Short mmCIF file of C-alpha atoms and ligand atoms in Angstrom, two decimals:
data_model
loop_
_atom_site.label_atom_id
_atom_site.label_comp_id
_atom_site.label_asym_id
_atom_site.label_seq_id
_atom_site.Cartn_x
_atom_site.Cartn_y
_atom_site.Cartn_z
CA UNK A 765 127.94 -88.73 39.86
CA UNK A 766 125.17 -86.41 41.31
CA UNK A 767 122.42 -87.32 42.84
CA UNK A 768 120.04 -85.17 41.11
CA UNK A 769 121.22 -85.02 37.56
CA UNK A 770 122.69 -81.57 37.54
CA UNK A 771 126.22 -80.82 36.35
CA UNK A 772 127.99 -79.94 40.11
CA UNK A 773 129.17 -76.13 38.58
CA UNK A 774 127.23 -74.18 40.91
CA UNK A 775 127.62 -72.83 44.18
CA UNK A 776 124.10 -72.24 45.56
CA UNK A 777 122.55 -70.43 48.64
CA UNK A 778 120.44 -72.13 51.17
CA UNK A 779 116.82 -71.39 49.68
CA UNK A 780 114.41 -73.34 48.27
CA UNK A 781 112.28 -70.67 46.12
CA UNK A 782 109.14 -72.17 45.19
CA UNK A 783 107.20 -68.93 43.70
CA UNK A 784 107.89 -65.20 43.87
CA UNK A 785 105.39 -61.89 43.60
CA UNK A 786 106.82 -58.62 43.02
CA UNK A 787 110.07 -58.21 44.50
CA UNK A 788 109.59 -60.92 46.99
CA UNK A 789 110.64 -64.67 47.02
CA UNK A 790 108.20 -67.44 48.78
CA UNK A 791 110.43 -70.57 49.98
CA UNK A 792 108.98 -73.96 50.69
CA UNK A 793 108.85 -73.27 54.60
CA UNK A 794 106.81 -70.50 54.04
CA UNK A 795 109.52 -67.39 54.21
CA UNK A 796 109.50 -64.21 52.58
CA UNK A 797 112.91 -62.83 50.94
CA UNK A 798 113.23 -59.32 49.66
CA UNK A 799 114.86 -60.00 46.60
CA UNK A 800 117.52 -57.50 46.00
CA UNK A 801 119.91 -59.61 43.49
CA UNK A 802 117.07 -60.46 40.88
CA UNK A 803 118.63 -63.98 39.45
CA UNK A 804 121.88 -61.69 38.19
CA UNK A 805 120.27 -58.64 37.33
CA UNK A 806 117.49 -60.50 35.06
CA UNK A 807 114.61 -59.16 36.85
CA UNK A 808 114.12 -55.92 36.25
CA UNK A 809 110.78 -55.88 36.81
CA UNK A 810 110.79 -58.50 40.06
CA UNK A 811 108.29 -61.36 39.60
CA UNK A 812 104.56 -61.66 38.21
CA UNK A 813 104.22 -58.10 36.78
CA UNK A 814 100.92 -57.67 35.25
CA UNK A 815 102.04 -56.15 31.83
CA UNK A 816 104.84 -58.64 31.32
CA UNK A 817 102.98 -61.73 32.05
CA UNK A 818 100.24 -60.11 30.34
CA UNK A 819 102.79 -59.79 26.57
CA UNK A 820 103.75 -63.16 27.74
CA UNK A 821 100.01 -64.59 27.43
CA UNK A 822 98.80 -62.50 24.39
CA UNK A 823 102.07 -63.77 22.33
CA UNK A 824 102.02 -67.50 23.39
CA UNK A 825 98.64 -67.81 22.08
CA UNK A 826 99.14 -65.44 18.38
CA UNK A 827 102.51 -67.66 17.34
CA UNK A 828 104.84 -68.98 19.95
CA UNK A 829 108.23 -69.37 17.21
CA UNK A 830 109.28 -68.89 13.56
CA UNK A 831 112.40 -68.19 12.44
CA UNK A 832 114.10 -65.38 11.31
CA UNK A 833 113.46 -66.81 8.06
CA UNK A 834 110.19 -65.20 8.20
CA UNK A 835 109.18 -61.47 8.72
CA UNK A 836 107.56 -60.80 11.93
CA UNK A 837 105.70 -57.85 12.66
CA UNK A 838 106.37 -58.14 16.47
CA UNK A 839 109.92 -58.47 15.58
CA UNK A 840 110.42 -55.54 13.82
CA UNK A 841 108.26 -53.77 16.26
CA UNK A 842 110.74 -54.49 19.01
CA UNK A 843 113.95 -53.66 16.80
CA UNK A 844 112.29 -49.90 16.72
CA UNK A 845 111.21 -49.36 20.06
CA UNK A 846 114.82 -50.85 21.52
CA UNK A 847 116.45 -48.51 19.04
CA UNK A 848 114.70 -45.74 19.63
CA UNK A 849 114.96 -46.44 23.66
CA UNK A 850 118.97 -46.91 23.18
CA UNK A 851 119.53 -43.81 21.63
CA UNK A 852 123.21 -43.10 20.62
CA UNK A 853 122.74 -43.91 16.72
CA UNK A 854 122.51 -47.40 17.56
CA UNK A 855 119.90 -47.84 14.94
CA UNK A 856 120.44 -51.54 13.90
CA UNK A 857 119.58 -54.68 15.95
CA UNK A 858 120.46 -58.04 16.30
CA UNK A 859 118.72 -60.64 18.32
CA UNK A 860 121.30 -63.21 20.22
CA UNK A 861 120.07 -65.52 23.38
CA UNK A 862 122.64 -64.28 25.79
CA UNK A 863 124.94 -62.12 26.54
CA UNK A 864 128.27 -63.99 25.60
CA UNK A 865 126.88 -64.91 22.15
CA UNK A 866 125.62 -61.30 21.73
CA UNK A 867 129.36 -59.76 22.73
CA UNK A 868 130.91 -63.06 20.24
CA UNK A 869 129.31 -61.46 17.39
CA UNK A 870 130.20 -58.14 18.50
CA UNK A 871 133.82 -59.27 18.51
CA UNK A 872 133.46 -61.07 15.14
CA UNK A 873 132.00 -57.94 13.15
CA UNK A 874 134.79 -55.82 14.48
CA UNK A 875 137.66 -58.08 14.14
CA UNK A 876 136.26 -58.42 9.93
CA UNK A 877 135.53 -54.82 9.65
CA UNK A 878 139.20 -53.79 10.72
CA UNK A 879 140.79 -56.60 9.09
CA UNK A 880 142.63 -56.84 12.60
CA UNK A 881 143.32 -59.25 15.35
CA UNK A 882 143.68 -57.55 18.53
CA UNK A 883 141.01 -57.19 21.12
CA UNK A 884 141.96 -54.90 23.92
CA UNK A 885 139.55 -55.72 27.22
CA UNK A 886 139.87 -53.55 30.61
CA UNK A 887 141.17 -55.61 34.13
CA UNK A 888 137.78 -56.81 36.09
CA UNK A 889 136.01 -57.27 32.95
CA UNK A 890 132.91 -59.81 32.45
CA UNK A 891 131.83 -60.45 28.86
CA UNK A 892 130.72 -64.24 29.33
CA UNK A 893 132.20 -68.19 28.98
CA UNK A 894 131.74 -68.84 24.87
CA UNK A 895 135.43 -68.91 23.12
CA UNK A 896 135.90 -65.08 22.08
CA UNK A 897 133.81 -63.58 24.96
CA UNK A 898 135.94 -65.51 27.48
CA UNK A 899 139.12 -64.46 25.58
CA UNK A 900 138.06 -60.99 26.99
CA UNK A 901 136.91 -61.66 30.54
CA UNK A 902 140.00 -60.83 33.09
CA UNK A 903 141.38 -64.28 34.82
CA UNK A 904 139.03 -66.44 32.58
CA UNK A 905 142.26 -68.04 31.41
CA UNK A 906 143.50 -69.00 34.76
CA UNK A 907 140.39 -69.67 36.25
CA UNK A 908 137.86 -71.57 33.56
CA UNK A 909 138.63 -70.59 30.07
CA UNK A 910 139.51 -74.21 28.93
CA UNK A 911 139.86 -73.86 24.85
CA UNK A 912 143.53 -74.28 23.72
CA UNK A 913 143.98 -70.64 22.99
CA UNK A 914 142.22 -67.65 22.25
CA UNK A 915 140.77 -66.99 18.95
CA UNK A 916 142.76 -63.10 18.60
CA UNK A 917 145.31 -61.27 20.56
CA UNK A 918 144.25 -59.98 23.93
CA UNK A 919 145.31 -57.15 25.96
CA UNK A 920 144.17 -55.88 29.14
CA UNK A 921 143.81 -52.08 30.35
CA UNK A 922 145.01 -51.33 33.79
CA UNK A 923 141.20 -49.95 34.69
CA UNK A 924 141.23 -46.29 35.53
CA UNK A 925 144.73 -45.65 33.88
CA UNK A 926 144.36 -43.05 31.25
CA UNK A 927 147.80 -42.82 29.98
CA UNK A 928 147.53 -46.57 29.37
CA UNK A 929 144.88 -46.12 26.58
CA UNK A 930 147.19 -44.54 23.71
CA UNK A 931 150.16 -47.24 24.80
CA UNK A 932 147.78 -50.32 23.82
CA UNK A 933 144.65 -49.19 21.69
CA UNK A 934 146.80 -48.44 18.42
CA UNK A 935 146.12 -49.52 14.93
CA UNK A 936 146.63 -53.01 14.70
CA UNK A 937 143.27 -53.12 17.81
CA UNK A 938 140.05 -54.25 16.63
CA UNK A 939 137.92 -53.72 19.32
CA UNK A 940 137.87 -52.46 22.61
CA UNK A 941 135.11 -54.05 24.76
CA UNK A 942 134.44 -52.19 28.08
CA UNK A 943 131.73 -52.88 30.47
CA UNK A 944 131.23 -48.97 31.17
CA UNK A 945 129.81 -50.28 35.01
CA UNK A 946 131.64 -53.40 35.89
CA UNK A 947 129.42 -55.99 37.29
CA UNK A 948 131.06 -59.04 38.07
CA UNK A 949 133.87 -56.95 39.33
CA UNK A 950 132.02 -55.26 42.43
CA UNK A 951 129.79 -52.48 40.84
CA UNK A 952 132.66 -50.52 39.11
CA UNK A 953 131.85 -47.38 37.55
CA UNK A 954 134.80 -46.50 34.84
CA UNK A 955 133.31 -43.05 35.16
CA UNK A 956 132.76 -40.71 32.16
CA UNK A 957 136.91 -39.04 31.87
CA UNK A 958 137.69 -42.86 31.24
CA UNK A 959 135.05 -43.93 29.12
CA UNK A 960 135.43 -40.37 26.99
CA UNK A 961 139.26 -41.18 26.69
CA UNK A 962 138.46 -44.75 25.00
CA UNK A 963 135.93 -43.38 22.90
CA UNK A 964 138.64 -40.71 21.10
CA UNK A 965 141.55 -42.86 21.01
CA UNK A 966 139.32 -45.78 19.25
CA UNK A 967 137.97 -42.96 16.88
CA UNK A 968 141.82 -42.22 16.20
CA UNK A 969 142.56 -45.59 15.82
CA UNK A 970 139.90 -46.60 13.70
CA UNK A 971 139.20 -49.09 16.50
CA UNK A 972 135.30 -50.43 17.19
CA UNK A 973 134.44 -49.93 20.54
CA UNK A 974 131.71 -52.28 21.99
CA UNK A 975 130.24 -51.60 24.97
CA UNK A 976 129.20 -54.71 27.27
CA UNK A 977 125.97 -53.28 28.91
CA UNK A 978 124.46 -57.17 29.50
CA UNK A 979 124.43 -56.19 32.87
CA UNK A 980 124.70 -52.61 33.40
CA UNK A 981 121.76 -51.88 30.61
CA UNK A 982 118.29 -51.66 30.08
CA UNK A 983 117.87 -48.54 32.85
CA UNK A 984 119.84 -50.13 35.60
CA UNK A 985 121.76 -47.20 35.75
CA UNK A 986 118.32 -45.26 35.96
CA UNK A 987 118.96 -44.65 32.49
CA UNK A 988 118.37 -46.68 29.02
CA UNK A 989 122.18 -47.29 29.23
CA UNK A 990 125.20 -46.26 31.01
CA UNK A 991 126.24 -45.02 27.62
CA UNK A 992 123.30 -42.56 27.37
CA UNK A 993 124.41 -42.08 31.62
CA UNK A 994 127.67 -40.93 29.99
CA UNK A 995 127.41 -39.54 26.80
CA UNK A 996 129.85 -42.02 25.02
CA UNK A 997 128.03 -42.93 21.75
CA UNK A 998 129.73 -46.64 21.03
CA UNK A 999 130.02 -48.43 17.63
CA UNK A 1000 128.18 -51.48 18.99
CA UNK A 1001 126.48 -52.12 22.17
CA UNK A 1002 125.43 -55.75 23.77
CA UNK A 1003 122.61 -56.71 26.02
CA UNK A 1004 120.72 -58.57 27.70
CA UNK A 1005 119.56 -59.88 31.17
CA UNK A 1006 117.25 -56.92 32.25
CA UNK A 1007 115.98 -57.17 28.47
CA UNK A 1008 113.48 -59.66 28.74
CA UNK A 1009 113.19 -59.11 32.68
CA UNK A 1010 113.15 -63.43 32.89
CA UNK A 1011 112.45 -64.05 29.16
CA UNK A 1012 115.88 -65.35 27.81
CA UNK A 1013 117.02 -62.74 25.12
CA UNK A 1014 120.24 -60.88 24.25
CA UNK A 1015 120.60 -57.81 21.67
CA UNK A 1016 123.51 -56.57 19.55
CA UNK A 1017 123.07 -52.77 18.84
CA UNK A 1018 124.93 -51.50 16.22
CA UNK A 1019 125.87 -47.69 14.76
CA UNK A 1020 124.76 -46.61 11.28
CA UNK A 1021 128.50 -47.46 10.39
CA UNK A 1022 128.73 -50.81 11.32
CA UNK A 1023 125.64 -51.99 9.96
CA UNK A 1024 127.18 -51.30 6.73
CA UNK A 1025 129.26 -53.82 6.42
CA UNK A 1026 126.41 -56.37 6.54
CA UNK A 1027 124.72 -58.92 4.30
CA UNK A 1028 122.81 -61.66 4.15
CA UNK A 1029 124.41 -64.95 6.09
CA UNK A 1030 126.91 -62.71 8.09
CA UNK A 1031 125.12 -63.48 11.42
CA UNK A 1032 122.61 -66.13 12.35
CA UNK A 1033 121.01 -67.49 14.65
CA UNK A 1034 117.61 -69.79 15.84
CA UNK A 1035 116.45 -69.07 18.75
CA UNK A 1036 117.33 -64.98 18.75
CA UNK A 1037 114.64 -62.61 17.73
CA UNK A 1038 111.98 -65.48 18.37
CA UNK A 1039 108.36 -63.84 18.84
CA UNK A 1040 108.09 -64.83 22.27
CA UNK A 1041 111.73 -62.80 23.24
CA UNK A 1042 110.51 -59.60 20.95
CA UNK A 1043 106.94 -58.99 22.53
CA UNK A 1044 108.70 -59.60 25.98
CA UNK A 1045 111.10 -56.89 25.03
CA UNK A 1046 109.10 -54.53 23.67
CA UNK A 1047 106.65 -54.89 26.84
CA UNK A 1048 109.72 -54.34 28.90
CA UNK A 1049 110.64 -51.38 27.58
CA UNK A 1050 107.39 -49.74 27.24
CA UNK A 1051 106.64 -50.52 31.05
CA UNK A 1052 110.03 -49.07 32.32
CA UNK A 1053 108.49 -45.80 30.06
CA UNK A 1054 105.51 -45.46 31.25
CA UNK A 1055 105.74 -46.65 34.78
CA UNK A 1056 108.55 -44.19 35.40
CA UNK A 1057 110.84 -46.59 36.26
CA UNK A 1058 114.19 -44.87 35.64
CA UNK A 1059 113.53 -42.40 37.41
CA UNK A 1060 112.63 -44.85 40.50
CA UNK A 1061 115.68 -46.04 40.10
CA UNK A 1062 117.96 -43.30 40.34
CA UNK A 1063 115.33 -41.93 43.60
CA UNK A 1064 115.97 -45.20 45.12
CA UNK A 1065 119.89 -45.79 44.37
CA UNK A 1066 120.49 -42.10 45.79
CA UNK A 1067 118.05 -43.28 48.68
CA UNK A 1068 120.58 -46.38 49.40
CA UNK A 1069 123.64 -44.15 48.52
CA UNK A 1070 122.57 -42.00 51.64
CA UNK A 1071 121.06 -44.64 54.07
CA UNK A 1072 122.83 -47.72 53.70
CA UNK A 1073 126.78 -46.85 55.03
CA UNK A 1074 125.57 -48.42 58.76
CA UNK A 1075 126.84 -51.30 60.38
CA UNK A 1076 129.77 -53.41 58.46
CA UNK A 1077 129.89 -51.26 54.90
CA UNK A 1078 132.01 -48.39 54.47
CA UNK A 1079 130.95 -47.15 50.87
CA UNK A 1080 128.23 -47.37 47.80
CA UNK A 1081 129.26 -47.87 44.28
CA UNK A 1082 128.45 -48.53 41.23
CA UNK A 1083 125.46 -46.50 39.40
CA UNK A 1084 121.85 -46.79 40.04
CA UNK A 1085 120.59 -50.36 40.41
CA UNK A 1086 124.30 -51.60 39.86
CA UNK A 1087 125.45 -51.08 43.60
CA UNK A 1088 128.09 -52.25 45.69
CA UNK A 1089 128.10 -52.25 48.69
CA UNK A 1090 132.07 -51.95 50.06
CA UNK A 1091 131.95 -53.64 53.31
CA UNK A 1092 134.84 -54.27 56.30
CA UNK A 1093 134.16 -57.80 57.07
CA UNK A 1094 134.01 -60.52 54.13
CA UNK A 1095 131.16 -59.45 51.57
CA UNK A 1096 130.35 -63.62 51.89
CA UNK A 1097 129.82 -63.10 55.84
CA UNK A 1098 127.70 -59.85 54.92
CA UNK A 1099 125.43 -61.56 52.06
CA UNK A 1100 124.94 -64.60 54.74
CA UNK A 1101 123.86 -62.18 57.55
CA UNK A 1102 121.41 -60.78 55.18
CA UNK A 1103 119.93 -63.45 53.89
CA UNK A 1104 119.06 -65.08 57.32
CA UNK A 1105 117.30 -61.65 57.65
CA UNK A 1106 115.11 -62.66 54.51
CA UNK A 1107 117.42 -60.11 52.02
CA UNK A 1108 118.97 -61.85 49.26
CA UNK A 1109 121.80 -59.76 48.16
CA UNK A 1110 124.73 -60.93 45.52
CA UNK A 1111 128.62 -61.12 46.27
CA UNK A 1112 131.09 -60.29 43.24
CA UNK A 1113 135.16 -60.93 42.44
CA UNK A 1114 135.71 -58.13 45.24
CA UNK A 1115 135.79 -59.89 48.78
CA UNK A 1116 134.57 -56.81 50.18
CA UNK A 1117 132.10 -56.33 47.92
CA UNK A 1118 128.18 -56.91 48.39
CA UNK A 1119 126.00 -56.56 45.29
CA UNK A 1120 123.01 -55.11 44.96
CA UNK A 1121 121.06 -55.71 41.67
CA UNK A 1122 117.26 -54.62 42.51
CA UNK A 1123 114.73 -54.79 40.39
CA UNK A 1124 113.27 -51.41 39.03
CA UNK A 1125 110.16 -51.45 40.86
CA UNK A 1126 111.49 -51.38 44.17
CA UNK A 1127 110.05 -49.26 46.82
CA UNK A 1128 111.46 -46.91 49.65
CA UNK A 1129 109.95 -49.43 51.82
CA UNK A 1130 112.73 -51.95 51.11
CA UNK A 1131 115.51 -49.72 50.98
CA UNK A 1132 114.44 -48.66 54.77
CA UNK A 1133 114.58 -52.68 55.09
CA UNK A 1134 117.64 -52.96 54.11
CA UNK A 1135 119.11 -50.09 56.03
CA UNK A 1136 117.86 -51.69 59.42
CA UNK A 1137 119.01 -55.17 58.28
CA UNK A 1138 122.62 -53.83 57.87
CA UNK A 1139 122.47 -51.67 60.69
CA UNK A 1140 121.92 -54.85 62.98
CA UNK A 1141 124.63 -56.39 61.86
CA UNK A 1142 128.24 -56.27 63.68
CA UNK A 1143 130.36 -53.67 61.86
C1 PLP B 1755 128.75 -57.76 31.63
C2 PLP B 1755 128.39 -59.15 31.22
N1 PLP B 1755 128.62 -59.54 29.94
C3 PLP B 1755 128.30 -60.76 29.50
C4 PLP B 1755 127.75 -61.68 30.37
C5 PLP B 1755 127.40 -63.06 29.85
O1 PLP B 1755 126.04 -63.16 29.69
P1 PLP B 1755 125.35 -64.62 29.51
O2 PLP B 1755 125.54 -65.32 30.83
O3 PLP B 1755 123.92 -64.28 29.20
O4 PLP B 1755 126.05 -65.26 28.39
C6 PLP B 1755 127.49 -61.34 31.70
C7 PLP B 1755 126.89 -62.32 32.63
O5 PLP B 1755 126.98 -62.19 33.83
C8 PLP B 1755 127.83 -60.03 32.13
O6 PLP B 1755 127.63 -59.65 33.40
#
């Protein structure tokens, strides 16, 4: 039994946030926190922005919910401007809540469209806790995945090994699902040679290949996706997190192709593509357009890329706003340090592996900040 209610699943740092401005969080005994983790990459756009809270407003009072039952101008309005934003062909959307149930459906459409029942995942993958998404997430079965067995085959990619990829993507494989930058794992850039490599042996396969980009999308990579950052034009693409910046929303993207194979009944949902989630998103992508914020965040990331190896960390990875910091001493020691410096950073499933998931609006400001913080610290 708990004392306050909550299931006891969480770890949780020693603040008590009570409000938040900008990229800052206010705790009850009055401190300031440069926010540099963003609740798991979710805000994009840090706290309070004007514009956001503004779509927020204006939609609550036109028509807070209806279903996907009805036709929603605001709804379809979003499906265009993430489409067009996404690029790649991915011309069709569908609205999820998360990112686990947006990659599930993913998984689902490719596993009927093959006819096949192997999913092939890469080692340090993330795709989320519901039955297929944690069938793909590397250790899930060891560590939390708790249903009595997967719903398909699984096979994990060694990451990074090329000659691996013709050995287990072959004909009877579905899908492979790739984060293209890890996140969970430590800010792990598969790279482009990699990402290229999956992309022709799926097309020689006939495999789908569905790219996870719940938390390396939406211009944390300083552009609209990693895939765009790379080139690699997927048959599906999930996200979600930085899509709402705070409004709970997820987003299947799907190829010309794909979308096909669809009819009436062959996804659903409640909640997803609700009015409130669509004018969010389509606020959030027209401020990262027209307050340059991509381009902030590759200025920024390059700032931190050249700044930040001082005191205990030894390298940068990741891409753009997806950054890990590669430290000597215990990321967890690191992240502590930090934070009784008033920066919150994030740790990952590397030990020596701060993360750093700013929001887009961050200034140079901050990144000097963060330099001096980690320069105090004992190497
Ligand atoms: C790459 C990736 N995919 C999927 C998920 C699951 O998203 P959600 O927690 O919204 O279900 C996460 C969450 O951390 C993630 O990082």
């Amino acid at each position: 039994m708990t004392t306050d209610h909550l299931a006891p699943v969480y770890a949780q740092w020693p603040v008590d946030v009570v409000d938040a401005e900008g990229v800052h969080l206010r705790t009850r005994d009055g401190r300031r926190i440069l926010d540099l983790y963003g609740g798991h990459a979710v805000a994009a756009l840090g706290y309070s922005h004007p514009r956001w809270r503004a779509a927020l407003e204006k939609q609550s009072r036109a028509l807070l919910f209806q279903s996907n039952a009805v036709p929603l101008e605001v709804r379809t309005r979003a499906a265009t401007r993430l489409a067009h934003f996404a690029g790649q062909g991915l011309d069709t959307v569908f609205f999820a809540n998360t990112g686990a149930e947006a990659n599930e459906n993913a998984l689902k459409l490719a596993l009927r469209i093959t006819g096949r029942r192997k999913v092939v995942a890469i080692e340090g993958s993330f795709h989320g806790r519901t039955a297929a998404a944690g069938a793909v997430t590397w250790g899930a079965a060891k560590k939390w995945y708790g249903f009595p067995q997967a719903p398909f085959d699984v096979e994990f990619l060694p990451r990074g090994d090329m000659d691996a990829i013709a050995r287990v993507v072959d004909t009877d494989t579905a899908a492979v699902i790739a984060e293209p930058v890890q996140g969970v794992a430590g800010a792990v850039d598969l790279g482009q040679p990699y990402l290229a490599a999956l992309r022709a042996r799926c097309s020689e396969t006939c495999t789908q290949l569905i790219l996870d980009e719940v938390q390396c999308g939406m211009g944390r990579t300083g552009f609209p996706f990693a895939a765009s950052m790379h080139g690699i034009a997927p048959d599906m693409l999930t996200t979600a997190k930085a899509l709402g910046a705070g409004f709970p929303c997820a987003a299947l993207l799907m190829a010309d192709h794909v979308a096909a194979h669809l009819k009436t009944d062959d996804l659903g949902t409640t909640f997803g593509g609700g009015p409130m989630a669509c004018a969010l998103i389509e606020a959030v992508v027209d401020i990262i357009e027209s307050e340059g914020l991509l381009a902030n965040v590759r200025r920024l990331a390059r700032q931190i890329r050249e700044t930040c190896i001082v005191g205990p960390v030894t390298d940068v990875q990741g891409a753009g706003f997806l950054t890990g910091l590669r430290t000597r001493r215990p990321a967890r020691d690191v992240q502590r340090e930090l934070l009784e410096r008033d920066i919150l950073a994030g740790t990952s499933a590397d030990p020596n592996v701060v993360r750093i998931l700013a929001p887009y609006v961050l200034e140079e400001v901050h990144v000097v900040q963060l330099r001096d913080a980690l320069a105090s610290l004992p190497a």
